[in-house]
Amino acid sequence: MPRPSNTSERQEQIVLGLLEVMAERGYERSSVAAVARAAGLSPGLVHYHFPAKRSILLRLIDYLADGLVERLEGRLAQLEAPGDRLAAWVEAHLARDAESDPRRVACWVGAAAEATRDPEVAAAFRSALERSHAGLVELVREALRARGMSTRPARSLAAAIQASVQGYFLLSLTAPDAVPAGSASSTLLGLLEGLL
Amino acid sequence: MPRPSNTSERQEQIVLGLLEVMAERGYERSSVAAVARAAGLSPGLVHYHFPAKRSILLRLIDYLADGLVERLEGRLAQLEAPGDRLAAWVEAHLARDAESDPRRVACWVGAAAEATRDPEVAAAFRSALERSHAGLVELVREALRARGMSTRPARSLAAAIQASVQGYFLLSLTAPDAVPAGSASSTLLGLLEGLL
Amino acid sequence: MPRPSNTSERQEQIVLGLLEVMAERGYERSSVAAVARAAGLSPGLVHYHFPAKRSILLRLIDYLADGLVERLEGRLAQLEAPGDRLAAWVEAHLARDAESDPRRVACWVGAAAEATRDPEVAAAFRSALERSHAGLVELVREALRARGMSTRPARSLAAAIQASVQGYFLLSLTAPDAVPAGSASSTLLGLLEGLL
Amino acid sequence: MPRPSNTSERQEQIVLGLLEVMAERGYERSSVAAVARAAGLSPGLVHYHFPAKRSILLRLIDYLADGLVERLEGRLAQLEAPGDRLAAWVEAHLARDAESDPRRVACWVGAAAEATRDPEVAAAFRSALERSHAGLVELVREALRARGMSTRPARSLAAAIQASVQGYFLLSLTAPDAVPAGSASSTLLGLLEGLL
DNA sequence: GATGAATGAGACTTCATTCAT
DNA sequence: AATGAATGAAGTCTCATTCAT
């Protein structure tokens, strides 16, 4: 009687272990042993379910993107007005509510740093980013159209918004005092308001 | 007859070695031996001039800030109009010209990631950031005043600008395709224009 | 109602798995998991049918000897003249025809190396070697007798022949260019001719 | 005052450590730690002087070849007659005298087995073999010429001699009882005598 | 009989730091 | 000041073997 595979549960368990450890120590210093401990598993088992440490990170990046997309879709579902929808995108990223998890932000920025030197991580990171960015470009285009403006600068504008969001992530981790509490999403939306 | 100290030249040499290696591999993977090699020195000498590997990073963070401030002052020196001065700040950060060095950006983002988990690095990073951020807040305030607007949102606005800049740094390293070439500083300035 | 045992089929399957993997990677680097995969079985099953990894090797050594003896008997069956029979022995070992399998040679030499340090493997290897060597000594004796020569040097001669064969195996794996194609068995037979 | 490099002494020390351990356990089971211990060094130091375990083996193969060539040249120096010189080649390989070291033979055969699956080791092994084999071909050619025979079969004959030698090595390790003591070189020379 | 998860020891390798010279 | 050898801890990964199902 074959034993049912539990690889996907275990993998998620391990990814959550990395999420926890990496938020604290960064990727490089998250030893496989520590990740295993955080996941409540034996060190050997990690390599039974993942071929290498790096592949856990790749999966974690996906996992973070999944969470974001889900959150985004929840907020977009009920909105019609282009302006509202764009605002919802920004808030899904920047709102610090019960759902949001600072560990996720820390891992995300850590993954970005890792992407800087590892091509495989870079690809995963880009593709994860793309999942929210493609939607953003479209939302910007809608908003421009709704106000009768040219959609030409849509990509540049989307890039500016994305950059702001990523930058807020980074600042919230490294220099939170520089960002007045709660100002992030409202200020960014204000800037957009001005332009549109 | 003691030899004349050459510690400060040597330290700069070593800092430049780290700049080079870290841009390629990240901080954690920059071995002291590799840094020494890049600096044209022996591994032992590194620890003669620095107590620990981390102190090289602390010094590098300062070095990066020095470069930025210098660049900033050069650009601000000749400008009077508040709007121009604010634009100069943005361009000093985002312009990709002969002076700018992608390795510096890579190290800066790497340092940010490192600051996430090491308090001492965090302090150095915050203080380096502060050196350009304090000026930014003041420039924003000037610009608001020049247009007869309240200076109340100055800090929030400065934070948004800073976030955009940091985010552009991060995106330029991890997903350059998302940012239309040359759009960074002009788009950000456009957003500010809209608001002011 | 116990299931009928299929251990012996399974064991052969596993031995063939080792033959395949070991020819490629050597014994030490042939993981049980890889052997199982090559055999189309699960890792756990290997240890159900064999107490330890080493016992697969012991069985493989026997298996290789079986193949050789079978081949030998096929060739000897129809020959009467002592000279021909000795030549048949040599050719059974050295001919590279459709029946011969380079993987077997690789495993054989790998087993020899393993025998160097593991007494149990050494015993199995010696006993496998003996199965073809005993016959060889006898064939040499016959050949000497047939020419009216003393049979005293039979063992030494047989050893020389055996050494040549084993050495050709080794060279064919490590330095095939040193051995002109097809020269092995004819040259060795030529040397014997000269002596006899 | 720079410290004088001792890398080459250390490397030799480490190679001798591998010689010792590998003769006993084979290459794969010779842990770097055990090699270091045998060499009287700390484990870390081994990797300071060698980039990887494998490179120690490459160096050992060279070392073994050096020893053989030296021994060979000593024996050839004083001989003129082609027949004697060929005999000297054989004896330099097979004589078991005070100079000869069974550990070297064990390592040599182990290296051959390793060459079977590692291309870099294979190259080193082939090149080491070539150092004695090139001379052998020439000696055979001389001997044939001296007796007014065609030198055409020189390469095949040399291969047969080389194979015998390598085979005697292998048998002496795995089945010494099959080879009557002291018979190796005299029997092989006898075979050559018969042909020439 | 069969599966595949689980374990834990041990392998190779890297590296910050120390120290004799 | 400077060199480069030396150390020892820690990291990633592999794997024979065991065991619940």
PDB file of N, CA, C and O (backbone and C1' of nucleotides) in Angstrom, chain A residues 1 3 6 10 42 45 48-49, chain E residues 1-8:
ATOM      1  N   MET A   1       0.844  -1.207   0.000  1.00  0.00           N
ATOM      2  CA  MET A   1       0.000   0.000   0.000  1.00  0.00           C
ATOM      3  C   MET A   1       0.876   1.252   0.000  1.00  0.00           C
ATOM      4  O   MET A   1       1.504   1.546   0.997  1.00  0.00           O
ATOM      5  N   ARG A   3       2.445   4.899   0.116  1.00  0.00           N
ATOM      6  CA  ARG A   3       2.239   6.002   1.030  1.00  0.00           C
ATOM      7  C   ARG A   3       1.864   7.237   0.221  1.00  0.00           C
ATOM      8  O   ARG A   3       2.503   7.529  -0.779  1.00  0.00           O
ATOM      9  N   ASN A   6       3.244  13.659   0.432  1.00  0.00           N
ATOM     10  CA  ASN A   6       2.911  14.871   1.170  1.00  0.00           C
ATOM     11  C   ASN A   6       3.863  16.003   0.788  1.00  0.00           C
ATOM     12  O   ASN A   6       4.026  16.966   1.535  1.00  0.00           O
ATOM     13  N   ARG A  10       4.628  19.637   2.689  1.00  0.00           N
ATOM     14  CA  ARG A  10       5.953  19.833   3.264  1.00  0.00           C
ATOM     15  C   ARG A  10       6.648  21.024   2.632  1.00  0.00           C
ATOM     16  O   ARG A  10       7.288  21.817   3.307  1.00  0.00           O
ATOM     17  N   SER A  42      13.278  17.846  10.167  1.00  0.00           N
ATOM     18  CA  SER A  42      14.696  17.530  10.280  1.00  0.00           C
ATOM     19  C   SER A  42      15.443  18.115   9.074  1.00  0.00           C
ATOM     20  O   SER A  42      14.874  18.253   7.995  1.00  0.00           O
ATOM     21  N   LEU A  45      15.363  16.385   5.698  1.00  0.00           N
ATOM     22  CA  LEU A  45      14.088  16.364   4.983  1.00  0.00           C
ATOM     23  C   LEU A  45      13.942  17.555   4.037  1.00  0.00           C
ATOM     24  O   LEU A  45      13.272  17.450   3.001  1.00  0.00           O
ATOM     25  N   TYR A  48      15.208  16.633   0.929  1.00  0.00           N
ATOM     26  CA  TYR A  48      14.417  15.589   0.278  1.00  0.00           C
ATOM     27  C   TYR A  48      13.320  16.247  -0.552  1.00  0.00           C
ATOM     28  O   TYR A  48      12.952  15.778  -1.615  1.00  0.00           O
ATOM     29  N   HIS A  49      12.806  17.348  -0.076  1.00  0.00           N
ATOM     30  CA  HIS A  49      11.688  17.990  -0.771  1.00  0.00           C
ATOM     31  C   HIS A  49      12.109  19.140  -1.678  1.00  0.00           C
ATOM     32  O   HIS A  49      11.332  19.590  -2.511  1.00  0.00           O
TER      33      HIS A  49
ATOM     34  P    DG E   1       7.962 -12.008  -1.721  1.00  0.00           P
ATOM     35  O5'  DG E   1       7.622 -10.490  -2.023  1.00  0.00           O
ATOM     36  C5'  DG E   1       6.583  -9.907  -1.296  1.00  0.00           C
ATOM     37  C4'  DG E   1       5.891  -8.897  -2.172  1.00  0.00           C
ATOM     38  C3'  DG E   1       6.853  -7.887  -2.782  1.00  0.00           C
ATOM     39  O3'  DG E   1       6.230  -7.417  -3.955  1.00  0.00           O
ATOM     40  C1'  DG E   1       5.527  -6.827  -1.161  1.00  0.00           C
ATOM     41  P    DA E   2       7.016  -6.534  -4.949  1.00  0.00           P
ATOM     42  O5'  DA E   2       6.750  -5.098  -4.333  1.00  0.00           O
ATOM     43  C5'  DA E   2       5.430  -4.557  -4.487  1.00  0.00           C
ATOM     44  C4'  DA E   2       5.370  -3.192  -3.872  1.00  0.00           C
ATOM     45  C3'  DA E   2       6.532  -2.259  -4.191  1.00  0.00           C
ATOM     46  O3'  DA E   2       6.011  -1.292  -5.090  1.00  0.00           O
ATOM     47  C1'  DA E   2       5.823  -2.086  -1.920  1.00  0.00           C
ATOM     48  P    DT E   3       6.928  -0.126  -5.629  1.00  0.00           P
ATOM     49  O5'  DT E   3       6.639   1.022  -4.593  1.00  0.00           O
ATOM     50  C5'  DT E   3       5.306   1.505  -4.491  1.00  0.00           C
ATOM     51  C4'  DT E   3       5.237   2.555  -3.416  1.00  0.00           C
ATOM     52  C3'  DT E   3       6.281   3.650  -3.567  1.00  0.00           C
ATOM     53  O3'  DT E   3       5.615   4.818  -4.002  1.00  0.00           O
ATOM     54  C1'  DT E   3       6.024   2.921  -1.286  1.00  0.00           C
ATOM     55  P    DG E   4       6.365   5.929  -4.834  1.00  0.00           P
ATOM     56  O5'  DG E   4       6.816   6.836  -3.610  1.00  0.00           O
ATOM     57  C5'  DG E   4       5.799   7.376  -2.787  1.00  0.00           C
ATOM     58  C4'  DG E   4       6.405   7.892  -1.503  1.00  0.00           C
ATOM     59  C3'  DG E   4       7.627   8.813  -1.683  1.00  0.00           C
ATOM     60  O3'  DG E   4       7.642   9.711  -0.583  1.00  0.00           O
ATOM     61  C1'  DG E   4       8.239   7.065  -0.352  1.00  0.00           C
ATOM     62  P    DA E   5       7.708  11.204  -0.774  1.00  0.00           P
ATOM     63  O5'  DA E   5       7.702  11.629   0.770  1.00  0.00           O
ATOM     64  C5'  DA E   5       6.553  11.289   1.535  1.00  0.00           C
ATOM     65  C4'  DA E   5       6.962  10.996   2.964  1.00  0.00           C
ATOM     66  C3'  DA E   5       7.824  12.070   3.605  1.00  0.00           C
ATOM     67  O3'  DA E   5       7.360  12.217   4.937  1.00  0.00           O
ATOM     68  C1'  DA E   5       8.950   9.998   3.717  1.00  0.00           C
ATOM     69  P    DA E   6       7.858  13.446   5.768  1.00  0.00           P
ATOM     70  O5'  DA E   6       9.052  12.804   6.590  1.00  0.00           O
ATOM     71  C5'  DA E   6       8.766  11.784   7.533  1.00  0.00           C
ATOM     72  C4'  DA E   6      10.046  11.277   8.128  1.00  0.00           C
ATOM     73  C3'  DA E   6      11.046  12.362   8.547  1.00  0.00           C
ATOM     74  O3'  DA E   6      11.159  12.332   9.952  1.00  0.00           O
ATOM     75  C1'  DA E   6      12.115  10.569   7.377  1.00  0.00           C
ATOM     76  P    DT E   7      12.065  13.356  10.676  1.00  0.00           P
ATOM     77  O5'  DT E   7      13.423  12.548  10.824  1.00  0.00           O
ATOM     78  C5'  DT E   7      13.384  11.270  11.420  1.00  0.00           C
ATOM     79  C4'  DT E   7      14.763  10.645  11.389  1.00  0.00           C
ATOM     80  C3'  DT E   7      15.862  11.588  11.873  1.00  0.00           C
ATOM     81  O3'  DT E   7      16.475  10.971  12.990  1.00  0.00           O
ATOM     82  C1'  DT E   7      16.501  10.497   9.864  1.00  0.00           C
ATOM     83  P    DG E   8      17.122  11.830  14.134  1.00  0.00           P
ATOM     84  O5'  DG E   8      18.654  11.588  13.800  1.00  0.00           O
ATOM     85  C5'  DG E   8      19.094  10.271  13.517  1.00  0.00           C
ATOM     86  C4'  DG E   8      20.463  10.332  12.892  1.00  0.00           C
ATOM     87  C3'  DG E   8      21.350  11.461  13.412  1.00  0.00           C
ATOM     88  O3'  DG E   8      22.683  10.986  13.414  1.00  0.00           O
ATOM     89  C1'  DG E   8      21.135  11.675  11.104  1.00  0.00           C
TER      90       DG E   8
END
